[in-house]
Short mmCIF file of N, CA and C in Angstrom, two decimals:
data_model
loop_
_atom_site.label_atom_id
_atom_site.label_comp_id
_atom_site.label_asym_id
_atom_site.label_seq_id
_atom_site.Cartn_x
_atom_site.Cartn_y
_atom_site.Cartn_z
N UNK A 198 14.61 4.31 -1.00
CA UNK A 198 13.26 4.39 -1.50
C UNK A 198 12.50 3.19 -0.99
N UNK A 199 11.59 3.86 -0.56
CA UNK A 199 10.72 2.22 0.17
C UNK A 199 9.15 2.52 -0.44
N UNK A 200 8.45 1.55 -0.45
CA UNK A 200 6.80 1.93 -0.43
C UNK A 200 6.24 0.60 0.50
N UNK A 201 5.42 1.43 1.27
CA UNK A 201 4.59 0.57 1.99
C UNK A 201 3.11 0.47 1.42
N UNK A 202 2.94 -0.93 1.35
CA UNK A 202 1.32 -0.61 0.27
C UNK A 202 -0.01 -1.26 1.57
N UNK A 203 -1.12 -1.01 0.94
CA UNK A 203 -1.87 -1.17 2.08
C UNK A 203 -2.07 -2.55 2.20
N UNK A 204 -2.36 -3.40 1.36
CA UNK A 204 -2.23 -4.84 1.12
C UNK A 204 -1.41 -5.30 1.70
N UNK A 205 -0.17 -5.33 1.96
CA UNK A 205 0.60 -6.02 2.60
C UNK A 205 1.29 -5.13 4.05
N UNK A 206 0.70 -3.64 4.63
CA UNK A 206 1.20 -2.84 5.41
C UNK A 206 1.80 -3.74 6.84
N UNK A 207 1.39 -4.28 7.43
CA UNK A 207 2.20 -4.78 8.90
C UNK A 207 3.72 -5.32 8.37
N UNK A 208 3.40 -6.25 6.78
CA UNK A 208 4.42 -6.89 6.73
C UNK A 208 5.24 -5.93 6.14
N UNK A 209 5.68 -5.07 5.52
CA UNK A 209 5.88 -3.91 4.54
C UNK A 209 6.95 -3.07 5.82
N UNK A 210 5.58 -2.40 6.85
CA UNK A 210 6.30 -1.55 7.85
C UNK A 210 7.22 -2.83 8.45
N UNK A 211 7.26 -3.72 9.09
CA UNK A 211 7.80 -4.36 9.75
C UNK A 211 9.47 -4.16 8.97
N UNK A 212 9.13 -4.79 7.62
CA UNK A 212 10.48 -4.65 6.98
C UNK A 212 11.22 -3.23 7.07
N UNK A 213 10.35 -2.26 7.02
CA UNK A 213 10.93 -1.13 6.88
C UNK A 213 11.87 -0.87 8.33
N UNK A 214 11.24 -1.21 9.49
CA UNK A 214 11.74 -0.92 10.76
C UNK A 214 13.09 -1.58 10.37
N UNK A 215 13.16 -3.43 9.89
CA UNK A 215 14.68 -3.63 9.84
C UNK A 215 15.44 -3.26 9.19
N UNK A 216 14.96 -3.02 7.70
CA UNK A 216 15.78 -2.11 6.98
C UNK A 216 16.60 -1.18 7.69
N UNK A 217 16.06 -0.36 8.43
CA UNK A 217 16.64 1.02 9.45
C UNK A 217 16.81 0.81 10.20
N UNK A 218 16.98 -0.82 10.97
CA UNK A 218 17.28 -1.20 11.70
C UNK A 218 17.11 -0.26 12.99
N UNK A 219 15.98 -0.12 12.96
CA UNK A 219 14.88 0.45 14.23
C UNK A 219 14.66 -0.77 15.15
N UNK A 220 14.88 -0.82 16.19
CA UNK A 220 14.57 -1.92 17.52
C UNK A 220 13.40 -1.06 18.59
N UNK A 221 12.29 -1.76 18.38
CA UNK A 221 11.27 -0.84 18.91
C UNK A 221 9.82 -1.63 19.34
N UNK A 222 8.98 -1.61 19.96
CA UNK A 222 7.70 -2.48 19.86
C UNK A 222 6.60 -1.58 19.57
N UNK A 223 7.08 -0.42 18.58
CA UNK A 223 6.27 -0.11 17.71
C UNK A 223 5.33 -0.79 17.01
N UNK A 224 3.58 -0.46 16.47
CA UNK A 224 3.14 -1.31 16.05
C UNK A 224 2.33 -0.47 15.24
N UNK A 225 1.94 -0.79 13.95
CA UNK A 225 0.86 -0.21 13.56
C UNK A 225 -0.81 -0.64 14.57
N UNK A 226 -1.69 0.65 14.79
CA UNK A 226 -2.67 0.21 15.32
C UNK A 226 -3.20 -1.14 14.86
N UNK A 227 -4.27 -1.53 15.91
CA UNK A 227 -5.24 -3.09 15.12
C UNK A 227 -6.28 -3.02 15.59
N UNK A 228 -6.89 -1.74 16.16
CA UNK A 228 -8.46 -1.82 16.09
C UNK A 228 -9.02 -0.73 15.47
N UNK A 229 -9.89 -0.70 15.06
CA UNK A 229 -10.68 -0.29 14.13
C UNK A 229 -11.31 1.07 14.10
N UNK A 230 -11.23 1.77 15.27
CA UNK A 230 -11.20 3.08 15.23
C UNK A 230 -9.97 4.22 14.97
N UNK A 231 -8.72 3.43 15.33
CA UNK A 231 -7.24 3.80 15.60
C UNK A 231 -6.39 3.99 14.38
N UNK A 232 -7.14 2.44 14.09
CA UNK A 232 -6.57 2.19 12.41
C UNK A 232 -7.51 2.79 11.33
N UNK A 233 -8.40 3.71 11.53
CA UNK A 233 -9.47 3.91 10.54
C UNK A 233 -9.94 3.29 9.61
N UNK A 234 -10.16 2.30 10.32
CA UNK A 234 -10.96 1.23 9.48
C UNK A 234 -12.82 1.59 9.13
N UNK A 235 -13.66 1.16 8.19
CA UNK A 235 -14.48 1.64 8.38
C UNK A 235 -15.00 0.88 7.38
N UNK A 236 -16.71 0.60 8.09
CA UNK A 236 -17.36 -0.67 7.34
C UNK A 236 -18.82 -0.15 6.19
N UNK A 237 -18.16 -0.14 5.32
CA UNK A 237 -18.89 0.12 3.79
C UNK A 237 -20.27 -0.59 3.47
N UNK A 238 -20.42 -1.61 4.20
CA UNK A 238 -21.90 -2.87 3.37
C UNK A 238 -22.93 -1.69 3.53
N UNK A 239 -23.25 -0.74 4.27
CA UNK A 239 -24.32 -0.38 4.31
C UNK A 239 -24.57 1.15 3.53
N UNK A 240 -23.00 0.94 2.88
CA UNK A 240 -23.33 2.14 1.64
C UNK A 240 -24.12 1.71 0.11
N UNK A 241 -24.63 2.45 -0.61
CA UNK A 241 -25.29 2.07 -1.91
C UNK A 241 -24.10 2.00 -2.80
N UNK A 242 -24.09 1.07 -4.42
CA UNK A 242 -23.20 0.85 -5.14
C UNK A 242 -23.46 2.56 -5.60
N UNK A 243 -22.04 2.32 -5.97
CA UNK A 243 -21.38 4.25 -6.81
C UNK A 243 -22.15 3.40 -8.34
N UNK A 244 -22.74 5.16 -8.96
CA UNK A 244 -22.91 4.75 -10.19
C UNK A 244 -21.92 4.74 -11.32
N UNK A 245 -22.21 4.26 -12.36
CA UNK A 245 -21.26 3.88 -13.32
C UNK A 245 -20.76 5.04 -13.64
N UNK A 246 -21.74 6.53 -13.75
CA UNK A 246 -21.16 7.96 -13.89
C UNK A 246 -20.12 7.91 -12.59
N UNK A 247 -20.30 7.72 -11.20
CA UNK A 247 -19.42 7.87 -9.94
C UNK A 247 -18.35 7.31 -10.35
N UNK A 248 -17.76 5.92 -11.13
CA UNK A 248 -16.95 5.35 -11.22
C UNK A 248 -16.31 5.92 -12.19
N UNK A 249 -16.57 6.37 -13.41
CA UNK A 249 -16.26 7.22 -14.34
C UNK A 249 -15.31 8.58 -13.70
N UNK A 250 -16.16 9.16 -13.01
CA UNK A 250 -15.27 10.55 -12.45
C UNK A 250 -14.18 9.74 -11.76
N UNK A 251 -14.71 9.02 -10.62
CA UNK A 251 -13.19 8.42 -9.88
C UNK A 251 -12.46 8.03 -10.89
N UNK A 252 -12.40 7.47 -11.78
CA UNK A 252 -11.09 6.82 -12.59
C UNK A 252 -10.93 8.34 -13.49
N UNK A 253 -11.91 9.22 -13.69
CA UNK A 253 -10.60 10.29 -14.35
C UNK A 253 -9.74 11.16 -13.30
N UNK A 254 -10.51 11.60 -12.32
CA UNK A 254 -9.87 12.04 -11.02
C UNK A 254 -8.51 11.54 -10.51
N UNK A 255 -8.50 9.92 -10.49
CA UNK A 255 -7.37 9.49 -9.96
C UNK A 255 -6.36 8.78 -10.93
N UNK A 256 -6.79 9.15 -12.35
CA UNK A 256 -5.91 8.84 -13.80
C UNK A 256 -4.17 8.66 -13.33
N UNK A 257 -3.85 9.99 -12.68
CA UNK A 257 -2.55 10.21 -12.70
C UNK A 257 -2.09 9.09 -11.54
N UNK A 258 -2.91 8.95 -10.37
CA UNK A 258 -2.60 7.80 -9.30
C UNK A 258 -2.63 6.97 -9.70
N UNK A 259 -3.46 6.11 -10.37
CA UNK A 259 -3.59 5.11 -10.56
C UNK A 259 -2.49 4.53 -11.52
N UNK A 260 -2.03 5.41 -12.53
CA UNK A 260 -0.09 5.12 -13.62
C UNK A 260 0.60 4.95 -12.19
N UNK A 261 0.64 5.81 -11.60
CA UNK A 261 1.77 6.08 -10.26
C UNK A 261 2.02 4.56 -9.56
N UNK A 262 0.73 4.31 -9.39
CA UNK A 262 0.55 3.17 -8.57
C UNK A 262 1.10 1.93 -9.39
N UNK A 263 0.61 1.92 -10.92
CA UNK A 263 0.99 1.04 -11.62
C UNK A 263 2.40 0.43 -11.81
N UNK A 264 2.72 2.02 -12.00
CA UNK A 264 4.48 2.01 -12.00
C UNK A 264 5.49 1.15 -10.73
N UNK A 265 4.65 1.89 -9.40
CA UNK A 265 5.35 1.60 -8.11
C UNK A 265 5.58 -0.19 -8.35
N UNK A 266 4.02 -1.11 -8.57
CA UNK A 266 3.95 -1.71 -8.93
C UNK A 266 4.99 -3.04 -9.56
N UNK A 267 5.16 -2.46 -10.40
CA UNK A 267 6.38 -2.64 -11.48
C UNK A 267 7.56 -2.96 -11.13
N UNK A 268 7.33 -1.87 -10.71
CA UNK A 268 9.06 -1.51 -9.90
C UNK A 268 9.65 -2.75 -8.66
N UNK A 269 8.20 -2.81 -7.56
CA UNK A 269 8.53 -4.16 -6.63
C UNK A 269 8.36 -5.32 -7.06
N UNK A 270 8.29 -5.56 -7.95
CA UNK A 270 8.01 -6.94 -9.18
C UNK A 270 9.60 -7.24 -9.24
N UNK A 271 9.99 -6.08 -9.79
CA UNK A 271 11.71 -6.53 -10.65
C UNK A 271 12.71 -6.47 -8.96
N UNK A 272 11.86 -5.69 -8.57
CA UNK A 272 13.09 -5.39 -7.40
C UNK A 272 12.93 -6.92 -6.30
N UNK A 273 11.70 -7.78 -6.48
CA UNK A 273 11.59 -8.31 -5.50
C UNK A 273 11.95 -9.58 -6.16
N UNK A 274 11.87 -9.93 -8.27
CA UNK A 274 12.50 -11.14 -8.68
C UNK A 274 14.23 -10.56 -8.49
N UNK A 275 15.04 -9.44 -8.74
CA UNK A 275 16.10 -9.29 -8.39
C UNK A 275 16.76 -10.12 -7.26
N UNK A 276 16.13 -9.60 -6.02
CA UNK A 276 16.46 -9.92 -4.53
C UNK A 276 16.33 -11.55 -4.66
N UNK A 277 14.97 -12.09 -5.24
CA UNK A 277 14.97 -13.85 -5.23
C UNK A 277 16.39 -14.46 -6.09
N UNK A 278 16.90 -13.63 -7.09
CA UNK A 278 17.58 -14.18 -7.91
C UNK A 278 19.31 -14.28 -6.65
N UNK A 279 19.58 -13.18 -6.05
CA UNK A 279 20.72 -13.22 -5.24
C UNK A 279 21.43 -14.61 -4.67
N UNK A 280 22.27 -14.89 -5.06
CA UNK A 280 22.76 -15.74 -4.17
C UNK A 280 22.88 -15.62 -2.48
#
């Protein structure tokens, strides 16, 4: 079981490749069309109704996420604790 989160993704996939000990010069993209990156300043703020639907819409993601969360917390003080 792995999760790659977007916050930390180069470093995340990277691990994942050694985990599976994949030898490769695979890379996640790094420019900005490739990587679908995409620049927001010149959108208007969502209204407080917009923010409302998104958080009931994504209710169930957002536990999911919480959980995943959680989970690399204990799994990652576990791994520090190892001799």
């Amino acid at each position: 079981f792995w999760i790659l989160r977007q916050e930390s993704l180069s470093r995340d996939f990277a691990a994942l490749l050694a985990v599976l000990q994949i030898e490769t010069d695979v890379a996640l993209p790094d420019d900005a069309v490739n990587a679908h990156r995409n620049d927001y300043r010149d959108c208007p703020p969502l209204s407080e109704c917009s923010r409302a639907n998104l958080a009931a819409w994504y209710a169930v993601d957002r536990q999911f996420v919480a959980l995943a969360r959680a989970w690399l917390s204990r799994r990652e003080a576990e791994w520090c604790r190892r001799p």
